[in-house]
mmCIF file of the C-alpha atoms, coordinates in Angstrom:
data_MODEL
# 
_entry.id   MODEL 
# 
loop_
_atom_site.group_PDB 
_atom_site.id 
_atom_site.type_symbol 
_atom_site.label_atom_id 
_atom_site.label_alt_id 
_atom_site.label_comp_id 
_atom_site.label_asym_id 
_atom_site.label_entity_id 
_atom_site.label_seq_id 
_atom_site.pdbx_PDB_ins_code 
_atom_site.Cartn_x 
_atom_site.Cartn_y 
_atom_site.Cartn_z 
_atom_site.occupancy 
_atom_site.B_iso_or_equiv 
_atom_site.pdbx_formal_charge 
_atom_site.auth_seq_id 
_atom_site.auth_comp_id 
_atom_site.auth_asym_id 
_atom_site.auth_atom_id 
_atom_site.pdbx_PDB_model_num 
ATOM 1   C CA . UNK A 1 1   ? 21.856  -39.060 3.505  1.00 0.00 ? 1   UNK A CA 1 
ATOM 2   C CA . UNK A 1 2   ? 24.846  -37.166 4.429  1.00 0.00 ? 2   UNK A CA 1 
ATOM 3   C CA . UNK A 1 3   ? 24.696  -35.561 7.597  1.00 0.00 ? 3   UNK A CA 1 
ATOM 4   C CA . UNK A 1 4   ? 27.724  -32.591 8.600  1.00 0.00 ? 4   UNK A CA 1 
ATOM 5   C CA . UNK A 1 5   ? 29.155  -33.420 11.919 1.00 0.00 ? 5   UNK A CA 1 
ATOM 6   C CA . UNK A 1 6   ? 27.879  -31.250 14.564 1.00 0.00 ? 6   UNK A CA 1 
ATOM 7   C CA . UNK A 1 7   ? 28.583  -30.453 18.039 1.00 0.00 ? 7   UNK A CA 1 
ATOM 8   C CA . UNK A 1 8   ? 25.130  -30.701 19.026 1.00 0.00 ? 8   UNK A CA 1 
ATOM 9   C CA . UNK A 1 9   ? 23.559  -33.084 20.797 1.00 0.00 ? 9   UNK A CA 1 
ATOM 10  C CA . UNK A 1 10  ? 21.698  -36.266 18.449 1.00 0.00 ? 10  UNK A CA 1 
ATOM 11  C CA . UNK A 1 11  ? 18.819  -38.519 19.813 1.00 0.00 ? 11  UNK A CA 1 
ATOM 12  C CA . UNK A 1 12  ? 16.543  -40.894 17.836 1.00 0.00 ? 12  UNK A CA 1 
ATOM 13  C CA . UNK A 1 13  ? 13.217  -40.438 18.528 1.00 0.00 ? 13  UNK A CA 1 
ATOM 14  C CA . UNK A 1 14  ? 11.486  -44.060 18.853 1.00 0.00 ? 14  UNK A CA 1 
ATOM 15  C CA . UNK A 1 15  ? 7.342   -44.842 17.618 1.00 0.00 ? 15  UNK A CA 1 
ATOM 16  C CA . UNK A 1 16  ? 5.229   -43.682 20.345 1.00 0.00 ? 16  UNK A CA 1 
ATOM 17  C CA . UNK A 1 17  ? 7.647   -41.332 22.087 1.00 0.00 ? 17  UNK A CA 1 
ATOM 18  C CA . UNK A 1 18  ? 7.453   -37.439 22.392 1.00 0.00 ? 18  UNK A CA 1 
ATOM 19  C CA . UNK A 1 19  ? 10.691  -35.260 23.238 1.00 0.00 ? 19  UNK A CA 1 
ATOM 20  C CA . UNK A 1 20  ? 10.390  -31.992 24.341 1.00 0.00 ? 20  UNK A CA 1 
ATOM 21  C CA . UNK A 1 21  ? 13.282  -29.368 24.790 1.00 0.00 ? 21  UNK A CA 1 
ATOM 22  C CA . UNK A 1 22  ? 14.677  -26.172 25.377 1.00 0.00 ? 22  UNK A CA 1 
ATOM 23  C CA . UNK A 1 23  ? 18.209  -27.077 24.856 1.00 0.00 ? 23  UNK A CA 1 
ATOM 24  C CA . UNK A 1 24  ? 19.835  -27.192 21.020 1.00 0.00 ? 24  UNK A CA 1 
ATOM 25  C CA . UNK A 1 25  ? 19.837  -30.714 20.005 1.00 0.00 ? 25  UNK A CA 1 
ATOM 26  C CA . UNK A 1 26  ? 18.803  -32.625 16.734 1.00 0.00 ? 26  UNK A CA 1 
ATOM 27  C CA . UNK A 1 27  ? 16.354  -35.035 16.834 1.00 0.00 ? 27  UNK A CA 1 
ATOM 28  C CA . UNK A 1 28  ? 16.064  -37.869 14.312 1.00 0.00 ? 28  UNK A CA 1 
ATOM 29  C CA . UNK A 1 29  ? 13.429  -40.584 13.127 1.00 0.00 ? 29  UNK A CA 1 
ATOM 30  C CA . UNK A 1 30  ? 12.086  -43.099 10.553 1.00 0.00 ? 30  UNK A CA 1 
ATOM 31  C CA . UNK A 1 31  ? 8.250   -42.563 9.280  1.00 0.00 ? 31  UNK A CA 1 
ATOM 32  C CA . UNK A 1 32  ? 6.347   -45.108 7.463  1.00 0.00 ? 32  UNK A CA 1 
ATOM 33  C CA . UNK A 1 33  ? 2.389   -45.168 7.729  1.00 0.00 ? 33  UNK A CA 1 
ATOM 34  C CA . UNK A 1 34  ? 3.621   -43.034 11.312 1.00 0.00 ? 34  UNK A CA 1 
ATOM 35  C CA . UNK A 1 35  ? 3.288   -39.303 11.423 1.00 0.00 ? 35  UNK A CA 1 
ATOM 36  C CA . UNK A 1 36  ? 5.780   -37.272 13.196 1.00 0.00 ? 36  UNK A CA 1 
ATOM 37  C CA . UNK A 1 37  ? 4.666   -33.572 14.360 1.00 0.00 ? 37  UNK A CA 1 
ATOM 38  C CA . UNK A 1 38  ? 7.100   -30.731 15.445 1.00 0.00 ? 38  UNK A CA 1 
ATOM 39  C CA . UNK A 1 39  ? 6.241   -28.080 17.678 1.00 0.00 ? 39  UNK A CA 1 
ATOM 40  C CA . UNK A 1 40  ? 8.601   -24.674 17.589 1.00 0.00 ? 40  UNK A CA 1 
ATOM 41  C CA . UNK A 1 41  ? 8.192   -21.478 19.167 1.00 0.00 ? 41  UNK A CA 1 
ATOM 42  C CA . UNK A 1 42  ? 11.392  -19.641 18.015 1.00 0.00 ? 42  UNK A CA 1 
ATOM 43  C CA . UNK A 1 43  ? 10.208  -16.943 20.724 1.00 0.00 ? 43  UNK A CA 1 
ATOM 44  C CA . UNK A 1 44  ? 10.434  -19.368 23.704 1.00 0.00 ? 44  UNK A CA 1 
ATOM 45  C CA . UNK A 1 45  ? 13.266  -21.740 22.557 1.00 0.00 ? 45  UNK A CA 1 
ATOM 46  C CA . UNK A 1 46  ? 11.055  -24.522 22.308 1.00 0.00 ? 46  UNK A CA 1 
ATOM 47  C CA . UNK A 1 47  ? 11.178  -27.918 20.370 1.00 0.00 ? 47  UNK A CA 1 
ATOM 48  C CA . UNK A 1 48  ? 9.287   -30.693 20.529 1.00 0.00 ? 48  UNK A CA 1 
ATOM 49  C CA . UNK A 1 49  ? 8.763   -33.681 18.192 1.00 0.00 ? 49  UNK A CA 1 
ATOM 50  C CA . UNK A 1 50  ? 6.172   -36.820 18.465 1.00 0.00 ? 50  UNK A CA 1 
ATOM 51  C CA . UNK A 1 51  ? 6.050   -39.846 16.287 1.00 0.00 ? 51  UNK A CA 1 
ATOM 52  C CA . UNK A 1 52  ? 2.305   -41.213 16.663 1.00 0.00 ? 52  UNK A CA 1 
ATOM 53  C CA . UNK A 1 53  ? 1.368   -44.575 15.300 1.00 0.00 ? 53  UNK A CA 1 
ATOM 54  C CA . UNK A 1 54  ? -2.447  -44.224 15.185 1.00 0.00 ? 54  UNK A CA 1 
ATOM 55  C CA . UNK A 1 55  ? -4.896  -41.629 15.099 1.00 0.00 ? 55  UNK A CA 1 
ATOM 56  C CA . UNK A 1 56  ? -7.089  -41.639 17.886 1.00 0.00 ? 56  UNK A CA 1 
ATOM 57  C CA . UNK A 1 57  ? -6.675  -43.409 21.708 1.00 0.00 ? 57  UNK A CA 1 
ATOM 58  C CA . UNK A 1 58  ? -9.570  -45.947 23.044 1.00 0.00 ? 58  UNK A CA 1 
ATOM 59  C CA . UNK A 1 59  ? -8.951  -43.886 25.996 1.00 0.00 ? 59  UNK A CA 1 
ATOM 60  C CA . UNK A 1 60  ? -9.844  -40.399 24.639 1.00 0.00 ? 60  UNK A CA 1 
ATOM 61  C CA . UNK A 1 61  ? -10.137 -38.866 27.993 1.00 0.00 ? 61  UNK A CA 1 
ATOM 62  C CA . UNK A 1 62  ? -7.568  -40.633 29.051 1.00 0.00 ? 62  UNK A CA 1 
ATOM 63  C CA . UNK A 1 63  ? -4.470  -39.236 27.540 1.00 0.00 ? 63  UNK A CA 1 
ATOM 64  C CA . UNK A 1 64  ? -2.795  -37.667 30.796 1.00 0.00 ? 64  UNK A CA 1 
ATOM 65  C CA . UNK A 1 65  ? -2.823  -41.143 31.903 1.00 0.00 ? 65  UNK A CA 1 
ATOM 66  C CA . UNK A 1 66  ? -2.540  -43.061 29.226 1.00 0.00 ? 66  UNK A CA 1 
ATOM 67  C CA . UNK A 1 67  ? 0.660   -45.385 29.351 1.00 0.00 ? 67  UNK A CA 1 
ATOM 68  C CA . UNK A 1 68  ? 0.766   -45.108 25.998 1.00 0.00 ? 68  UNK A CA 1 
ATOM 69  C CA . UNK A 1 69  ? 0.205   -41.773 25.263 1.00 0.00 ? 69  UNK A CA 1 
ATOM 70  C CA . UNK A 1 70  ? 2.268   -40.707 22.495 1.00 0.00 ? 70  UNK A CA 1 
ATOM 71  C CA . UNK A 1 71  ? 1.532   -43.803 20.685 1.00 0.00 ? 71  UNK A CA 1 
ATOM 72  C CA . UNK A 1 72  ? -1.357  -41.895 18.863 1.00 0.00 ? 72  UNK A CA 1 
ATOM 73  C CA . UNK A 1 73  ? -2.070  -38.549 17.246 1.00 0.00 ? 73  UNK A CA 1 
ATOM 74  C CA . UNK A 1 74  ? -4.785  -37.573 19.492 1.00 0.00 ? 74  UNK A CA 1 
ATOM 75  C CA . UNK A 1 75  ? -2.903  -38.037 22.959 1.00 0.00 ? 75  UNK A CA 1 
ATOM 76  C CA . UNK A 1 76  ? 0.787   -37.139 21.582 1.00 0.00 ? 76  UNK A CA 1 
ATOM 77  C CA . UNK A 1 77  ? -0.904  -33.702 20.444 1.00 0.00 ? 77  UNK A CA 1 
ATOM 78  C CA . UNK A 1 78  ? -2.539  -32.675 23.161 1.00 0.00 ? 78  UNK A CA 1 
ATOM 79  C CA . UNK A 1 79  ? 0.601   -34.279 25.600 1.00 0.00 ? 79  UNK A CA 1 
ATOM 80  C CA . UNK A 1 80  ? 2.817   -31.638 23.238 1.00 0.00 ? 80  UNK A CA 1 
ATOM 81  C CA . UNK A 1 81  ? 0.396   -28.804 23.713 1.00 0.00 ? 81  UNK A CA 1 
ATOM 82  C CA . UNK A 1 82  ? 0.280   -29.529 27.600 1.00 0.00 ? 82  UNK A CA 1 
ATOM 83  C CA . UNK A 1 83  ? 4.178   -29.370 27.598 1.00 0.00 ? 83  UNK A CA 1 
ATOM 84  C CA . UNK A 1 84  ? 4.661   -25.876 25.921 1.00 0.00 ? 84  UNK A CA 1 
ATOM 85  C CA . UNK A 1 85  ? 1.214   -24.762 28.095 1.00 0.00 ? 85  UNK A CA 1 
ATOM 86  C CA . UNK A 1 86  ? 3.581   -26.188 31.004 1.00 0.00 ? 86  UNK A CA 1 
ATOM 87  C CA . UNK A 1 87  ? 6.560   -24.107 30.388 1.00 0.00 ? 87  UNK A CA 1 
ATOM 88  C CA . UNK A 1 88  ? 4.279   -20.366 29.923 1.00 0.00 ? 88  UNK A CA 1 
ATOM 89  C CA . UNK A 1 89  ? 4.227   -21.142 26.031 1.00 0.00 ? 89  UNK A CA 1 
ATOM 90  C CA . UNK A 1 90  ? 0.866   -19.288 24.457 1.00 0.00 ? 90  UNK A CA 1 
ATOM 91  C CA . UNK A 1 91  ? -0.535  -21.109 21.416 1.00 0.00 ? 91  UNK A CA 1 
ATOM 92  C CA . UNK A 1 92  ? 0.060   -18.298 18.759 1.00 0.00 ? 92  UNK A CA 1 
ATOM 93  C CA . UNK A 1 93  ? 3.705   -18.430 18.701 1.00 0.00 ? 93  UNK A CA 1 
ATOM 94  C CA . UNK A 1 94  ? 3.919   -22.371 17.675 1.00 0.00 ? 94  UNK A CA 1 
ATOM 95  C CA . UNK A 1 95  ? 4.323   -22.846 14.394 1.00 0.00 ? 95  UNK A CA 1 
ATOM 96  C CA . UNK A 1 96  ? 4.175   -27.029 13.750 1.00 0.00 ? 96  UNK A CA 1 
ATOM 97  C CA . UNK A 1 97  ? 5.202   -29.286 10.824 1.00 0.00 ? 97  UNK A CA 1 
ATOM 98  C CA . UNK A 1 98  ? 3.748   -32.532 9.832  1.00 0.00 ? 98  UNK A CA 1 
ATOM 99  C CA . UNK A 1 99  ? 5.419   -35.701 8.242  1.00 0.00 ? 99  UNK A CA 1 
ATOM 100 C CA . UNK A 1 100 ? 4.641   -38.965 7.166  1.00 0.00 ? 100 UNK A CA 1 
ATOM 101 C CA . UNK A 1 101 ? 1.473   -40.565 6.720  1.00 0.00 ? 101 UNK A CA 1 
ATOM 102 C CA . UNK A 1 102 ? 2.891   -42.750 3.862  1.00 0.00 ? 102 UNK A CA 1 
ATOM 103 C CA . UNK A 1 103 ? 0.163   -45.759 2.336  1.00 0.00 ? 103 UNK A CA 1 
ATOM 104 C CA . UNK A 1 104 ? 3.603   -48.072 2.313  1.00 0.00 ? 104 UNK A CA 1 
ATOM 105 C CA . UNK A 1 105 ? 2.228   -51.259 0.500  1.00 0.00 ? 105 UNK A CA 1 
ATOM 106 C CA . UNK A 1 106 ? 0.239   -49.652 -1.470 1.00 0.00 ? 106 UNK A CA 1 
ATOM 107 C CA . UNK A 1 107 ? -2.999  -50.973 -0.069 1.00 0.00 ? 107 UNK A CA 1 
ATOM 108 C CA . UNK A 1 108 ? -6.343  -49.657 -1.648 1.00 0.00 ? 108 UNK A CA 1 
ATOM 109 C CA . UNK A 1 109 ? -8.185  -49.263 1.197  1.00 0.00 ? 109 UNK A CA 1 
ATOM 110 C CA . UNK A 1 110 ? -9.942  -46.293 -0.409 1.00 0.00 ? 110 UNK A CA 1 
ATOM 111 C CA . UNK A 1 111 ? -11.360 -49.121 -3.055 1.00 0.00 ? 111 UNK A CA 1 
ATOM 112 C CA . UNK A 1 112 ? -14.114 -50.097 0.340  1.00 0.00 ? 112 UNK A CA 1 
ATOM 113 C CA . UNK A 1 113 ? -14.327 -46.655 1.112  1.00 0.00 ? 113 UNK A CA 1 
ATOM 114 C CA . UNK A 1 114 ? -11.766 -46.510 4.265  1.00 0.00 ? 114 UNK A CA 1 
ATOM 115 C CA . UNK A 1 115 ? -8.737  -44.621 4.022  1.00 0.00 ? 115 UNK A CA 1 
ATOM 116 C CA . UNK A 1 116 ? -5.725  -46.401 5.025  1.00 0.00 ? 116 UNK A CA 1 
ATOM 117 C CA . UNK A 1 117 ? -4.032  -45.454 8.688  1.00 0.00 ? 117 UNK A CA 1 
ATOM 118 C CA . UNK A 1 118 ? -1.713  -43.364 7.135  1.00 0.00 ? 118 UNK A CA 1 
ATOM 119 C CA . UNK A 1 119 ? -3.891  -41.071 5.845  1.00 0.00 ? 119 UNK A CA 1 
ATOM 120 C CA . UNK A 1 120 ? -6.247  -41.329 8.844  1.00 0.00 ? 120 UNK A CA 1 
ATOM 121 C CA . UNK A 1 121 ? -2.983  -40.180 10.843 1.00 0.00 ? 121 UNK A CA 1 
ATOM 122 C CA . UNK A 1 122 ? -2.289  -37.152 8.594  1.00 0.00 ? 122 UNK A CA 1 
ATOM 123 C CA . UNK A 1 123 ? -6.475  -35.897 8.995  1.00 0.00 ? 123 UNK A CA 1 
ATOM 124 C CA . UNK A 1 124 ? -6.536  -36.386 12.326 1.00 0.00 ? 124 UNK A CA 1 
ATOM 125 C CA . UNK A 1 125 ? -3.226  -34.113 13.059 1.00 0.00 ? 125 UNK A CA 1 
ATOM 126 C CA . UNK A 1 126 ? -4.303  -31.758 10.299 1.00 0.00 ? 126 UNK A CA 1 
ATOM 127 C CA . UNK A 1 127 ? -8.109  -31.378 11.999 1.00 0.00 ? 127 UNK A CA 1 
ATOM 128 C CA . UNK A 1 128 ? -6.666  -30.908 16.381 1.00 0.00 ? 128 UNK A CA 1 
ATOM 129 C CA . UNK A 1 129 ? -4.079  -28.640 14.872 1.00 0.00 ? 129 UNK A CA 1 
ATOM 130 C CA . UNK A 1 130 ? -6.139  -26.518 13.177 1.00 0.00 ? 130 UNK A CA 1 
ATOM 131 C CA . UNK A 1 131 ? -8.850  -27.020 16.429 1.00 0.00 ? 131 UNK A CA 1 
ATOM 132 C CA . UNK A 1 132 ? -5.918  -25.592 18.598 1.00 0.00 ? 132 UNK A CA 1 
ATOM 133 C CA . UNK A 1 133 ? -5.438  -22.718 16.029 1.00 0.00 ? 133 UNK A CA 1 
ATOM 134 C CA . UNK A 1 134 ? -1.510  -24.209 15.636 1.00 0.00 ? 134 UNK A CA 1 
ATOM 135 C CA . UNK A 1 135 ? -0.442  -23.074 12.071 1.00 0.00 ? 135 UNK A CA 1 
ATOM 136 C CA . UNK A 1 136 ? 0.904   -25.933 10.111 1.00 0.00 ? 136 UNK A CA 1 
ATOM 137 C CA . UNK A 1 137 ? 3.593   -24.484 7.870  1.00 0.00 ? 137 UNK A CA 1 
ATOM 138 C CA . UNK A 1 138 ? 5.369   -26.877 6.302  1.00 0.00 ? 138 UNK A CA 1 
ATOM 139 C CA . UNK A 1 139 ? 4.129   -30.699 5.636  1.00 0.00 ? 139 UNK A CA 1 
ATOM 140 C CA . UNK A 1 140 ? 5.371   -33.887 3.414  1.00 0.00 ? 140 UNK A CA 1 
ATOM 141 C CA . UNK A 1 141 ? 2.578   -36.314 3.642  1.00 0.00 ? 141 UNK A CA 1 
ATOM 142 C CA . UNK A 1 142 ? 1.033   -39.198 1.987  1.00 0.00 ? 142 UNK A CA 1 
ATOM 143 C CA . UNK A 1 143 ? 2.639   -41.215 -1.287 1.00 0.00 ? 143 UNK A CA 1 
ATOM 144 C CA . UNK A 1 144 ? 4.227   -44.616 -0.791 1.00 0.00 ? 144 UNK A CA 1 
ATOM 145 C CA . UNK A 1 145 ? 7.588   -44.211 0.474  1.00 0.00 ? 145 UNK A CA 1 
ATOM 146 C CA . UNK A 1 146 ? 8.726   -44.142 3.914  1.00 0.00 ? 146 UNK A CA 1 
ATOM 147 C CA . UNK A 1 147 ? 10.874  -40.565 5.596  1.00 0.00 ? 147 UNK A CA 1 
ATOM 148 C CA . UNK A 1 148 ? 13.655  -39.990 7.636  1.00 0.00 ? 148 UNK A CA 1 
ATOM 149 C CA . UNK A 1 149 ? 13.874  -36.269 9.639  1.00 0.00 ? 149 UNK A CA 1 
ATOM 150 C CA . UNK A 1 150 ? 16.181  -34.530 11.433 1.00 0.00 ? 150 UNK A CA 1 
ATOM 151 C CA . UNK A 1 151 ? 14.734  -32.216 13.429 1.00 0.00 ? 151 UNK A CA 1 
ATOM 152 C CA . UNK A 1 152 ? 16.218  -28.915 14.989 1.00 0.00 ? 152 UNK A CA 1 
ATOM 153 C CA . UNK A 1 153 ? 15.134  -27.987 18.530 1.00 0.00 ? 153 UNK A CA 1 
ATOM 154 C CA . UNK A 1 154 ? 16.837  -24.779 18.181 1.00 0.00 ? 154 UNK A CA 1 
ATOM 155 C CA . UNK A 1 155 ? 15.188  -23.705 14.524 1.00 0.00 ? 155 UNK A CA 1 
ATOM 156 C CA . UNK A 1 156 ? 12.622  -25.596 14.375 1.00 0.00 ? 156 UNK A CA 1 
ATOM 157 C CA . UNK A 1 157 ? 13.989  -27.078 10.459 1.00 0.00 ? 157 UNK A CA 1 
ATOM 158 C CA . UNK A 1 158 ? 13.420  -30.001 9.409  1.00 0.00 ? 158 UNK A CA 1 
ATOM 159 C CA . UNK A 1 159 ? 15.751  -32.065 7.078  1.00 0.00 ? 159 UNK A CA 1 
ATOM 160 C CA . UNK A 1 160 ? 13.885  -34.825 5.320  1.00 0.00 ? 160 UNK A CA 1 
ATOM 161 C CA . UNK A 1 161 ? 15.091  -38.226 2.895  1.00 0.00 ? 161 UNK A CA 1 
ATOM 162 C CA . UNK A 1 162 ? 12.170  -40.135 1.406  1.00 0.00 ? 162 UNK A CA 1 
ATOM 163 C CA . UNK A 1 163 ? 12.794  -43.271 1.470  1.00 0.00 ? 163 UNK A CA 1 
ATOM 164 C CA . UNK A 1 164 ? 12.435  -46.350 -1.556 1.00 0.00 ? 164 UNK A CA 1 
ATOM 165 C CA . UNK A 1 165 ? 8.953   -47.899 -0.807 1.00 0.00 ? 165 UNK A CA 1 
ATOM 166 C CA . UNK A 1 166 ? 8.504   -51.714 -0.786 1.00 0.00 ? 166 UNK A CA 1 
ATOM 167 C CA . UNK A 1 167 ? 6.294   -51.730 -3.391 1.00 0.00 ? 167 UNK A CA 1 
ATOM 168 C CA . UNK A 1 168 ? 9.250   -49.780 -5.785 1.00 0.00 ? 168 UNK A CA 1 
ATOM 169 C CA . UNK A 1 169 ? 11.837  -53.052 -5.247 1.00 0.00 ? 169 UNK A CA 1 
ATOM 170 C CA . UNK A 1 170 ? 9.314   -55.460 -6.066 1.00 0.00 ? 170 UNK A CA 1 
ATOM 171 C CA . UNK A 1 171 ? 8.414   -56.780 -2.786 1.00 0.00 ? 171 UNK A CA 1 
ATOM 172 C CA . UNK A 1 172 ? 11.902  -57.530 -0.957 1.00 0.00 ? 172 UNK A CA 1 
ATOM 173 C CA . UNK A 1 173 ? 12.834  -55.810 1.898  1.00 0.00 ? 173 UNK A CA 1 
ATOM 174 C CA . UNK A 1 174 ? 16.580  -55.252 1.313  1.00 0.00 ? 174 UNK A CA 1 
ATOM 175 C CA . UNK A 1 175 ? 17.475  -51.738 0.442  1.00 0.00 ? 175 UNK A CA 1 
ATOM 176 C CA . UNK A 1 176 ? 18.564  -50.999 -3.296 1.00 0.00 ? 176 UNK A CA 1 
ATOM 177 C CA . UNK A 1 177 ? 22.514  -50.079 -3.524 1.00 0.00 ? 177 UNK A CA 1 
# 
C-alpha cells in the first residue's frame, strides 16, 4: 500500500485497544478474524476506532470495569458509545463502519453448525449497532483474507488493503513478493 505523506498525526491502533479523538489524526491497524469499528460524527469532530478480538465479555455487566474492555465487541461498543455520550455526542449523528471478521484458515466451523469467531464478531457488532440505532454505512466483512485500515478522525474515511490469506500461499506464512 502506498500511503501520501501527511502532516497529520499517525498511530497504530493495537488488538483490544479503543482510541477516541477530536483532533485530526490517522489511525491505522491489521484485521484478521478481529473486527475493527469506527465511530464519526462529522457534526461534533469526533473519531473513534476499536479493534475487538471476541464478541461478547464473561463480564457482561462488567465492561466499565473490565481491564480488558476493548478486547471484545460487546464492551469496546458500548466503551465507544460512553465516550461520544461523554463529550455531549447524541446517537443520531454517528454514522459507524465495520471491518474485518475474516474466517483466515479457512476453518469450516459452519460444517458442526457454529460459525467461526470471525463471523460471530461481525453479528454481534452488526446486532448492538443496530440496538443503539448507529447506522452502519459502509462495511468489508467476512472472506479469508486479512485487512489493513487507515482511518481518518477528521472524515471519518476509511482506506482499506486486503490482505493474501494463508490459505492462498499454501500454508507458509511469508508474504508473496
Amino acid at each position: 500500500m502506498n500511503v501520501v505523506p501527511t502532516t497529520l498525526p499517525y498511530f497504530f491502533l493495537k488488538p483490544g485497544d479503543m482510541a477516541i479523538t477530536d483532533e485530526p489524526g490517522i489511525i491505522a491497524t491489521l484485521l484478521g478474524s478481529c473486527v475493527a469499528v469506527t465511530m464519526t460524527s462529522r457534526r461534533f469532530g469526533i473519531g473513534a476506532v476499536c479493534h475487538a478480538l471476541l464478541p461478547s465479555c464473561k463480564e457482561k455487566d462488567q465492561c466499565d470495569s473490565c481491564p480488558e474492555r476493548f478486547r471484545h465487541v460487546d464492551c469496546a461498543i458500548h466503551g465507544m458509545i460512553e465516550a461520544f455520550r461523554a463529550r455531549g455526542v447524541p446517537l443520531g449523528s454517528i454514522e459507524a463502519k465495520l471491518f474485518g471478521g475474516a474466517d483466515m484458515f479457512r476453518i469450516a466451523a459452519e460444517a458442526d453448525g457454529r460459525n467461526s469467531v470471525g463471523r460471530q464478531n461481525v453479528d454481534r457488532a452488526k446486532e448492538l449497532l443496530e440496538g443503539k440505532g448507529i447506522k452502519v454505512v459502509a462495511a468489508d466483512v467476512g472472506g479469508v483474507c486479512g485487512r489493513k485500515i487507515l482511518f481518518s478522525t477528521e472524515t471519518g474515511e476509511v482506506f482499506l488493503r486486503r490482505l493474501n490469506s494463508i490459505a492462498s500461499r499454501g500454508g507458509r506464512g511469508e508474504k508473496e513478493a
